[in-house]
Coordinates of C-alpha atoms in Angstrom, one line a residue:
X127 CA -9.3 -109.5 -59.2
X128 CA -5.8 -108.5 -58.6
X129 CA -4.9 -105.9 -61.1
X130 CA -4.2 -102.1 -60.2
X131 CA -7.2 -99.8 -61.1
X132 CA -4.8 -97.7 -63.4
X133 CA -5.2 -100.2 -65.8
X134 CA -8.8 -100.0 -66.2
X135 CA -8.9 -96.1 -66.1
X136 CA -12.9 -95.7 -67.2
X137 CA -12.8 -94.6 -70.3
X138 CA -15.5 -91.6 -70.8
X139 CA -19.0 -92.6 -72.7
X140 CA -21.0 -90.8 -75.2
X141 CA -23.9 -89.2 -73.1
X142 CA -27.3 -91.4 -73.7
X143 CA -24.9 -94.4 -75.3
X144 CA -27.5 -97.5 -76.2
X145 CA -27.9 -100.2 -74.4
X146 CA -24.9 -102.5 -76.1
X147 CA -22.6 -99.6 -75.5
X148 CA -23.0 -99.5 -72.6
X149 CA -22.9 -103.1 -72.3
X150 CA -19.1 -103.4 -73.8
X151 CA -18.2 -100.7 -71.6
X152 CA -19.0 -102.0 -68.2
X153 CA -17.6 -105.1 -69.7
X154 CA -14.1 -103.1 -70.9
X155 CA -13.9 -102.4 -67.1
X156 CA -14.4 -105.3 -65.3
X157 CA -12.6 -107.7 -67.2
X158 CA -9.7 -105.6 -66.4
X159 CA -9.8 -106.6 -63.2
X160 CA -11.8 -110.2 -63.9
X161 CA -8.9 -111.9 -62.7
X162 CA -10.5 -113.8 -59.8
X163 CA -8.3 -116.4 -57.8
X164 CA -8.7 -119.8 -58.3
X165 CA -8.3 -123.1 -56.4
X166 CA -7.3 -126.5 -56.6
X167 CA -10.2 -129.1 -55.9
X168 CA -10.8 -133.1 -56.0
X169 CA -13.5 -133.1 -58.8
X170 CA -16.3 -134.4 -56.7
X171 CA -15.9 -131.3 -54.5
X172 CA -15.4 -128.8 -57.8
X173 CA -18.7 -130.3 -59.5
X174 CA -20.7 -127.2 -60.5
X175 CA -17.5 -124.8 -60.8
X176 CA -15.6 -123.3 -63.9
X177 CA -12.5 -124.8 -64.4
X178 CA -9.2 -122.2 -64.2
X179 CA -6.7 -124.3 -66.7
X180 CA -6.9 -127.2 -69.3
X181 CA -7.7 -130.4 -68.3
X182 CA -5.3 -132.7 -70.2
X183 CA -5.8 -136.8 -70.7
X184 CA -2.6 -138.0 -68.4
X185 CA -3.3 -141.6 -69.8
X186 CA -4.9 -143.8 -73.0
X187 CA -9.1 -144.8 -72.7
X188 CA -9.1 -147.4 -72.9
X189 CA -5.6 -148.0 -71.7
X190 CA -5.4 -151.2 -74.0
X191 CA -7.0 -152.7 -76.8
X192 CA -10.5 -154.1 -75.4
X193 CA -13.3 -156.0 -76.9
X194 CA -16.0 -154.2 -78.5
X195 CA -18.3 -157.1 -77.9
X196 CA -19.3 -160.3 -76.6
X197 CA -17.8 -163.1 -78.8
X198 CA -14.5 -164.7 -79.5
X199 CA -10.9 -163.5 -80.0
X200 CA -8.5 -165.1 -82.3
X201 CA -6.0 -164.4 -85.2
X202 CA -7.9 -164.0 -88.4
X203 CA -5.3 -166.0 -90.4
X204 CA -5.4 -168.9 -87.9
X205 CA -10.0 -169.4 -88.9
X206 CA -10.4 -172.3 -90.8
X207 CA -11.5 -172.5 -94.6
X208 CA -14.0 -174.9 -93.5
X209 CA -16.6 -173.8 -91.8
X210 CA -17.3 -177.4 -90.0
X211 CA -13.9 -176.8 -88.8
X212 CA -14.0 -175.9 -84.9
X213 CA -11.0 -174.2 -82.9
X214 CA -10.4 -175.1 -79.5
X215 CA -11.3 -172.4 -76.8
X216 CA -8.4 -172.3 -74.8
X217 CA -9.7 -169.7 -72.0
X218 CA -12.4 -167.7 -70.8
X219 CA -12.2 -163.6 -70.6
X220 CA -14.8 -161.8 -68.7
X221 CA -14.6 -157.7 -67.7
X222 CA -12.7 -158.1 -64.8
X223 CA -9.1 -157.1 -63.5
X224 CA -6.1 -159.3 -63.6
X225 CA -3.6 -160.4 -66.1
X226 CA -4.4 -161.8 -69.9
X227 CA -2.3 -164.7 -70.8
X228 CA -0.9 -164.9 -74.9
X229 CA -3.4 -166.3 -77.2
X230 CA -1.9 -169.6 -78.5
X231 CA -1.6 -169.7 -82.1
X232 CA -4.6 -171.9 -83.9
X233 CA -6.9 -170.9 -80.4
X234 CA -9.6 -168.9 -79.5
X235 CA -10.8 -167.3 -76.4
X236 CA -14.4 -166.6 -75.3
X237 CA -14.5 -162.7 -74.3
X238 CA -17.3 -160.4 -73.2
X239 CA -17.3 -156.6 -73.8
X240 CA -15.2 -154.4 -72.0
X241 CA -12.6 -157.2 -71.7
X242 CA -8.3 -156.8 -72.5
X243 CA -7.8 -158.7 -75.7
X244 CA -5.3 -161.2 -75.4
X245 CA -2.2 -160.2 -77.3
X246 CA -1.4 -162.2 -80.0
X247 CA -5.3 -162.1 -81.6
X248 CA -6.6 -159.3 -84.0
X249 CA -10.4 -159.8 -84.0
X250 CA -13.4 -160.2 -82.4
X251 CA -16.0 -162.3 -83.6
X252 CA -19.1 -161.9 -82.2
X253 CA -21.5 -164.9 -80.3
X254 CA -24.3 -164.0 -83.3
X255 CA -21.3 -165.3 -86.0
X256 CA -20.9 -168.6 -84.0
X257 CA -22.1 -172.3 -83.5
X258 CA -21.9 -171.1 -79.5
X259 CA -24.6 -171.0 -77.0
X260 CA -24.1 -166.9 -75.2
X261 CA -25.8 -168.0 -72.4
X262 CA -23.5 -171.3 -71.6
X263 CA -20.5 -171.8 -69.5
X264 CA -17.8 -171.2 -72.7
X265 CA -17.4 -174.4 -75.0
X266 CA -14.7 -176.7 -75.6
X267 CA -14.7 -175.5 -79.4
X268 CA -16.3 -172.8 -82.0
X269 CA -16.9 -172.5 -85.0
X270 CA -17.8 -169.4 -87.2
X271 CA -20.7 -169.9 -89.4
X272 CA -21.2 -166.4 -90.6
X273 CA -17.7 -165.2 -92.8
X274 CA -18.9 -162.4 -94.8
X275 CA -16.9 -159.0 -94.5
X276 CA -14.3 -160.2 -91.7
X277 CA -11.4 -158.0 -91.4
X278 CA -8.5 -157.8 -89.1
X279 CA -9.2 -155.2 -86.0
X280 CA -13.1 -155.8 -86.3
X281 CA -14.3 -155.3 -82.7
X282 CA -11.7 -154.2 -80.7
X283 CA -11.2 -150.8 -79.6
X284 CA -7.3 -150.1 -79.4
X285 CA -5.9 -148.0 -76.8
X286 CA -6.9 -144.3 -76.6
X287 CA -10.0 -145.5 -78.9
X288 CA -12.2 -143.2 -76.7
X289 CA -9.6 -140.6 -75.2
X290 CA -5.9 -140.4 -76.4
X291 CA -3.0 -139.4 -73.8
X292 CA -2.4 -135.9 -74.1
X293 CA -5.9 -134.7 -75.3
X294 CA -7.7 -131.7 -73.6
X295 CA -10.8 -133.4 -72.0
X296 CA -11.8 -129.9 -70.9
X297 CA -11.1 -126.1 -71.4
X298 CA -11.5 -123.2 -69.3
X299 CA -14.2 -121.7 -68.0
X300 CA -16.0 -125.6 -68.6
X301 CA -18.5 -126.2 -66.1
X302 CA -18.3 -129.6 -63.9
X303 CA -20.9 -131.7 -64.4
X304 CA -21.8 -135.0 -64.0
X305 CA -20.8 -136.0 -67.5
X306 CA -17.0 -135.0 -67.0
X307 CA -17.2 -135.6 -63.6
X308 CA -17.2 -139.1 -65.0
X309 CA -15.2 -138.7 -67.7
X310 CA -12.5 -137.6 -65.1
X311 CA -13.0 -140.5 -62.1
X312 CA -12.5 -142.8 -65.4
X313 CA -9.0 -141.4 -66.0
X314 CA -8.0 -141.0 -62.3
X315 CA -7.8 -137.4 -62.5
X316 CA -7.2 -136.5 -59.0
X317 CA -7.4 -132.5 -58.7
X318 CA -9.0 -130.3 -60.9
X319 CA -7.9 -126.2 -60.7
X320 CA -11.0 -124.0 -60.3
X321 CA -12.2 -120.7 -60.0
X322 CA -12.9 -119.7 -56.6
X323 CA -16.9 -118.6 -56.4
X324 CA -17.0 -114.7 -57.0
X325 CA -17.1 -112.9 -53.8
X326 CA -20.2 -110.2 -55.0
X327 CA -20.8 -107.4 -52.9
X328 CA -24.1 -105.4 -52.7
X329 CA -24.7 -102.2 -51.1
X330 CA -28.1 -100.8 -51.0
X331 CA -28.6 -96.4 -50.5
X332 CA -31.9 -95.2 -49.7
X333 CA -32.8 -93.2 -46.2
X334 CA -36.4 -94.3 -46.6
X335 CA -35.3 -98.1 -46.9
X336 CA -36.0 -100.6 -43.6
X337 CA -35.8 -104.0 -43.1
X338 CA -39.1 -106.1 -45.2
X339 CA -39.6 -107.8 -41.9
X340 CA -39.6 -105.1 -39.4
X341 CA -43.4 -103.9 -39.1
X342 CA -42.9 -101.0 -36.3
X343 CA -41.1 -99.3 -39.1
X344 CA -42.4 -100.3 -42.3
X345 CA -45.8 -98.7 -41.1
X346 CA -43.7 -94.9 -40.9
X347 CA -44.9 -92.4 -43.8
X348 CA -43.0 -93.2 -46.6
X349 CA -40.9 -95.7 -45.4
X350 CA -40.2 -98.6 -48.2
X351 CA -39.1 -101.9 -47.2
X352 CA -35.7 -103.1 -49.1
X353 CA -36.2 -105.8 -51.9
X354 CA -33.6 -104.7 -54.3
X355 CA -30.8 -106.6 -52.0
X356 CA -32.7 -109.4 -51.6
X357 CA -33.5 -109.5 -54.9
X358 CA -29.7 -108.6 -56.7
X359 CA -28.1 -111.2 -53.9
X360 CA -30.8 -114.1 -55.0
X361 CA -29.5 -113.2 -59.0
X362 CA -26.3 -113.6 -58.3
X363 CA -26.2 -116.8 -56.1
X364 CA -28.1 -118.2 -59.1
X365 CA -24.7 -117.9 -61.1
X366 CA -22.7 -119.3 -57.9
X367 CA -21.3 -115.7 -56.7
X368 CA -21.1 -115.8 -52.7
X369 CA -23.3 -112.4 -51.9
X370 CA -22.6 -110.2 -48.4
X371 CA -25.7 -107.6 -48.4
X372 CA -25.6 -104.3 -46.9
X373 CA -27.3 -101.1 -46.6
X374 CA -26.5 -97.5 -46.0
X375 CA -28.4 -94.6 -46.0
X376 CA -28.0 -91.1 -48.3
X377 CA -24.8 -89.7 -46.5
X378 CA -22.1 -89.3 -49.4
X379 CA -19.2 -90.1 -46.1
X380 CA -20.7 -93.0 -44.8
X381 CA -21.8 -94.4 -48.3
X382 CA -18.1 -94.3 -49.1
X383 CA -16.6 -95.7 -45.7
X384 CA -19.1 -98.6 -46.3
X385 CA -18.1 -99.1 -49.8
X386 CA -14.8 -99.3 -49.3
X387 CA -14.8 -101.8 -46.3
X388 CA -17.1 -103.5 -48.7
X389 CA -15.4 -103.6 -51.8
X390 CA -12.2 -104.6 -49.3
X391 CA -13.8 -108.2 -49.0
X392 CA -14.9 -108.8 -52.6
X393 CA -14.5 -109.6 -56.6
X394 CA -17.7 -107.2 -57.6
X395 CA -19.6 -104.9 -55.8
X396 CA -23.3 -104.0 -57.3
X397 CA -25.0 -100.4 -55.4
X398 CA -28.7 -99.8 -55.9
X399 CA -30.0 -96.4 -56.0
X400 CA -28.6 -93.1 -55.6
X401 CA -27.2 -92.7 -59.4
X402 CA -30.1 -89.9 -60.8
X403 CA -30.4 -86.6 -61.1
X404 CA -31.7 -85.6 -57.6
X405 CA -30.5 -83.3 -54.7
X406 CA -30.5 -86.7 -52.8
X407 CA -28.5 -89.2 -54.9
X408 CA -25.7 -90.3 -52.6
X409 CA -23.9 -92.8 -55.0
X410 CA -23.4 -90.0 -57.7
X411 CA -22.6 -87.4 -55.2
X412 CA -19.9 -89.6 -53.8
X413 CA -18.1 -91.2 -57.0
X414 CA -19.3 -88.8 -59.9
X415 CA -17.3 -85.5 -60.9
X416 CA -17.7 -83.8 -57.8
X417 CA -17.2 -87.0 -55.7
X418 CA -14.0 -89.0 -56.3
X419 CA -14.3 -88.8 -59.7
X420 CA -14.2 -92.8 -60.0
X421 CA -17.4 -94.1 -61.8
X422 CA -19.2 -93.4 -65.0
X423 CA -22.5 -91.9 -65.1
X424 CA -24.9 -92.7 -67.9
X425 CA -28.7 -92.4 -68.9
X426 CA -29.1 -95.2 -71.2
X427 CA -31.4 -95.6 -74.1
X428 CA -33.2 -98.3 -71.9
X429 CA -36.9 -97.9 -70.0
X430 CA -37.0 -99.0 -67.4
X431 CA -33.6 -98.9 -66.1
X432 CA -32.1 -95.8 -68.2
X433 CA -29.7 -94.7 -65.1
X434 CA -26.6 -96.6 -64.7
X435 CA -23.1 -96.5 -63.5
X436 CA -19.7 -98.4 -63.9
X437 CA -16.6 -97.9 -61.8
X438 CA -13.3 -98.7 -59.6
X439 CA -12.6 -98.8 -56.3
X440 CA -9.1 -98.7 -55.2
X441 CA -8.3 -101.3 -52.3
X442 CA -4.5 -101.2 -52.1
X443 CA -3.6 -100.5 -55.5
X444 CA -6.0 -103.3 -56.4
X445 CA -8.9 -101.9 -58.6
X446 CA -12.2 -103.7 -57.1
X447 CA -15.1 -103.3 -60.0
X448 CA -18.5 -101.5 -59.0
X449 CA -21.3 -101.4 -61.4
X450 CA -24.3 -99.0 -60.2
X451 CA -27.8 -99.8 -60.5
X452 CA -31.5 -98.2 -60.2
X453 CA -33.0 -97.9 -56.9
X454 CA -36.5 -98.6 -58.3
X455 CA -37.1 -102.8 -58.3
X456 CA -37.5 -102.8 -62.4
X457 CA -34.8 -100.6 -63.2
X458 CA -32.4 -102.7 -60.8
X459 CA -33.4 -106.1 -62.1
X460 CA -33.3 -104.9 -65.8
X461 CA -29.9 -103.6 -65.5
X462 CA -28.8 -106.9 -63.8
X463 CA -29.7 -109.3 -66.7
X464 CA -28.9 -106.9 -69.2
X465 CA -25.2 -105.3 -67.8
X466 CA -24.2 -107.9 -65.1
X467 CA -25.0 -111.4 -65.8
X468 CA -23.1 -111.2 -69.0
X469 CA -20.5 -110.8 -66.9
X470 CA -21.0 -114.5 -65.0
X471 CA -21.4 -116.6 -67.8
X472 CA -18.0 -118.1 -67.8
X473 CA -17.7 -116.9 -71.3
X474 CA -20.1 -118.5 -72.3
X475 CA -22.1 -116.1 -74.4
X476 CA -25.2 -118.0 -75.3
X477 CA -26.0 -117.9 -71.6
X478 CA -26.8 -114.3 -71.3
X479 CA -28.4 -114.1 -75.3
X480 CA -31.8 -113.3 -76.1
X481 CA -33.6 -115.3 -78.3
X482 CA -36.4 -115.0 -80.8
X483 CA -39.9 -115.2 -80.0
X484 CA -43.5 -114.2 -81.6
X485 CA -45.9 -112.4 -78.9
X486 CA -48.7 -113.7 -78.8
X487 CA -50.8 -111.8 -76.0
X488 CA -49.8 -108.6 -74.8
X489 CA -52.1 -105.9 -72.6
X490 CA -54.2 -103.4 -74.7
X491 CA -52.0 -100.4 -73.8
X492 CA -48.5 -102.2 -74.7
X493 CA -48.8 -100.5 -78.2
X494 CA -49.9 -97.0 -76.8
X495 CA -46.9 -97.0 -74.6
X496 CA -44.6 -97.8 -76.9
X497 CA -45.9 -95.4 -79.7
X498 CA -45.7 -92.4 -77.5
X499 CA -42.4 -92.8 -76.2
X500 CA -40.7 -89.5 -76.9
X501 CA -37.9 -87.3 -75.5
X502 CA -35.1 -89.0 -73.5
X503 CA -37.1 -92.4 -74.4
X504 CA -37.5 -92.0 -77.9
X505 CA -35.8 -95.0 -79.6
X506 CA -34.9 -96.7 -76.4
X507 CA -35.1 -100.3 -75.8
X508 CA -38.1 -100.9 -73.8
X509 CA -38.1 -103.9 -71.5
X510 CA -41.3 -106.0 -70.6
X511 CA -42.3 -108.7 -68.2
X512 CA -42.8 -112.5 -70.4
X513 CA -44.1 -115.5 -70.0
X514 CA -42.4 -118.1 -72.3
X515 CA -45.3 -120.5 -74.4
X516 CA -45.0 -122.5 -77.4
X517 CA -47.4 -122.1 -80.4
X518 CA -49.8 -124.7 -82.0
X519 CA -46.8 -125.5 -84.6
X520 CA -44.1 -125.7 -81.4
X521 CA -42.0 -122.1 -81.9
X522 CA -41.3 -120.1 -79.3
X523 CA -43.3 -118.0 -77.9
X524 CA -44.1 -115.1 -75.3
X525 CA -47.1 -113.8 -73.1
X526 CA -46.7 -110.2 -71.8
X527 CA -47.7 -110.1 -68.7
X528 CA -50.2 -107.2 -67.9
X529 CA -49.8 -104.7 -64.9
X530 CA -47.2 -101.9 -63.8
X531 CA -43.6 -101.4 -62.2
X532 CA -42.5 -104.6 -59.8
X533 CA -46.1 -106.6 -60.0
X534 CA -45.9 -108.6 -63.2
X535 CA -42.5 -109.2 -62.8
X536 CA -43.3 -111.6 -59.7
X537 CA -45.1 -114.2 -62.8
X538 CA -42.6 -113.0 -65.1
X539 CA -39.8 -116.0 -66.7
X540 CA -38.3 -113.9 -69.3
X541 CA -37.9 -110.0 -70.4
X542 CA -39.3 -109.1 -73.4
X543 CA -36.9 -106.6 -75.1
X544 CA -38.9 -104.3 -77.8
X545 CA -37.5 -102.4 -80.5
X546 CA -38.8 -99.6 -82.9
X547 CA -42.4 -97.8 -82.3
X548 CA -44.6 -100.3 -81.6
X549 CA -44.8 -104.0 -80.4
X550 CA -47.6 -106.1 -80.4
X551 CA -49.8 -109.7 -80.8
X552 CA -48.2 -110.9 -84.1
X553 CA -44.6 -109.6 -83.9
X554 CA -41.2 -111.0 -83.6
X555 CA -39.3 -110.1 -80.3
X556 CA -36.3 -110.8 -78.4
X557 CA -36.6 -111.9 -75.2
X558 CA -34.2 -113.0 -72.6
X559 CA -35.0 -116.1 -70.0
X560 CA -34.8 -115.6 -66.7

């Protein structure tokens, strides 16, 4: 991400925009800066990464005409009338390297699949058509018994059959995979440009935070040991970012020294807590209007996860884009899946879509809680814990997990994203794999 921050000024929001405002918005910013660097890699060591430019056929597949099966080549003009009639089989043409002498005129040679047709024939007949044994050492002489619907070109694959020179075998933001990992060892592509893994950043605010495996001080009053880094640096990794994980407490200076030397060695930087309404909240004090004025501030129409943020950071004129999350476990992972992983798909949107699904077990309150939503949460989209099934007729299905805040999220494969005034056993939902 290379750009200056003055072109991705952040545009102001409506107050309490809806969840795909927001969405575009945090998008409008970062991909104004989205231009991460790239690198140029053998394709065995790029399997797994996004290509950065076309890949482009440098030669024919096959790079000659080749035989489509196991048979006989021979000139079509040059069979016979009589079918007793045998022509001589001059050579023998396996799949293997070396040269492929002229085919005499009235010949024929025996040729398995894969193999160069001679020059001089213009068609394949296979074994199945002939007096000859497949499994033999190749005969003196064949004969075709079967003549019905023989054409000129039947069986042979002519050069560039499969790929032509010139044609894109792959586009940008293509993954590598094993498929045209083959596909380009077959055509001796030798280096492959790539993006470079994103370099995330994740800073985590919170005084009462200590380290989950530090007992002395976990057992403090009202200490909380941090998952929210541990938890945002696992998402990430799962779409191939390289995550650095740090944590700072509620002092607006030393939130935004750490930041900044932060932001310094990444592509994205992701903060956790600090962006609400309290006396405390160090991430809005610093960057907000009466900070440095560099981030957006929102409560979106989302439970859980309604606070959210989206700004710059200037690193020597180059703009380094920060998107704030909650501090509580929900809200954070929420506004992951739903604002940042649409952001490391490559482009490719289906990755980050919901898809349909019927509930089909849900906890007895689900339909109380979303009845009664009023106020700030009134029409909101309301986000729930899933577990993906099938039904007795095979359509997709989802299982709401029972239980409060972080707990059902641990069985949890998919969020179950629920619109209008009530949701329950029977009704259609979106939901969104995890």
């Amino acid at each position: 991400m290379n750009r200056s921050h003055d072109d991705a000024a952040t545009a102001a929001v409506a107050p309490d925009p809806d969840v795909a405002t927001w969405r575009e918005h945090v998008r409008c910013v970062v991909a104004a800066c989205a231009d991460v660097a790239t690198e140029t890699l053998s394709p065995s060591l790029a399997l797994g990464r996004r290509l950065a430019a076309p890949v482009i056929a440098a030669e024919d597949l096959p790079p000659g005409p080749v035989s489509a099966m196991d048979g006989f080549a021979l000139r079509l003009a040059d069979l016979p009338e009589d079918a007793d009639s045998p022509l001589p089989v001059v050579t023998d043409l396996p799949a293997a390297r070396g040269g492929v002498p002229e085919l005499a005129v009235g010949t024929a040679a025996r040729i398995m699949t894969g193999a160069p047709v001679p020059a001089g024939a213009d068609t394949v007949i296979e074994v199945e058509r002939t007096d000859a044994d497949p499994h033999a050492r190749a005969p003196r002489s064949v004969r075709v018994l079967d003549r019905e619907r023989l054409a000129a070109g039947r069986h042979i694959r002519p050069a560039g059959d499969e790929v032509p020179r010139g044609s894109v075998l792959a586009e940008p933001d293509d993954v590598i995979g094993p498929g045209l990992l083959a596909l380009l060892t077959t055509l001796g592509v030798r280096a492959v440009d790539v993006r470079r893994p994103l370099r995330a950043g994740v800073l985590v605010t919170g005084d009462e935070l200590v380290d989950h495996d530090d007992a002395e001080a976990a057992a403090e009053v009202g200490a909380v040991r941090e998952s929210n880094g541990t938890m945002l640096a696992a998402a990430l990794a799962d779409h191939g970012a390289a995550t650095e994980v740090i944590r700072c407490g509620d002092d607006p200076a030393a939130f935004c020294a750490q930041l900044d030397a932060l932001a310094a060695r990444c592509d994205l930087v992701l903060t956790s807590g600090g962006i609400g309404h309290g006396a405390y909240d160090v991430v809005k004090a610093a960057l907000g209007p009466r900070g440095r004025g560099t981030s957006d501030f929102a409560h979106v129409h989302l439970r859980p996860g309604g606070p959210q943020g989206v700004g710059l950071v200037d690193v020597e004129g180059r703009g380094v884009p920060v998107i704030h999350l909650p501090g509580t476990p929900v809200g954070a992972l929420v506004g992951f899946h739903l604002f940042v992983r649409p952001l490391l798909t490559g482009g490719d949107a289906t990755a980050a879509a919901p898809v349909r699904a019927m509930i089909v077990a849900a906890p007895a309150d689900l339909v109380a809680g979303t009845a009664r939503s009023s106020g700030r949460g009134h029409g909101a989209l309301r986000v729930g814990p899933g577990r993906l099934t099938r039904t007795a007729d095979g359509d997709l299905a989802v299982e709401i997990v029972p239980g409060h805040r972080l707990a059902p999220y641990g069985r949890a494969d998919c969020l179950v994203l629920m619109e209008g005034p009530r949701a329950g056993v029977g009704d259609a939902v979106r939901v969104l794999p995890l």
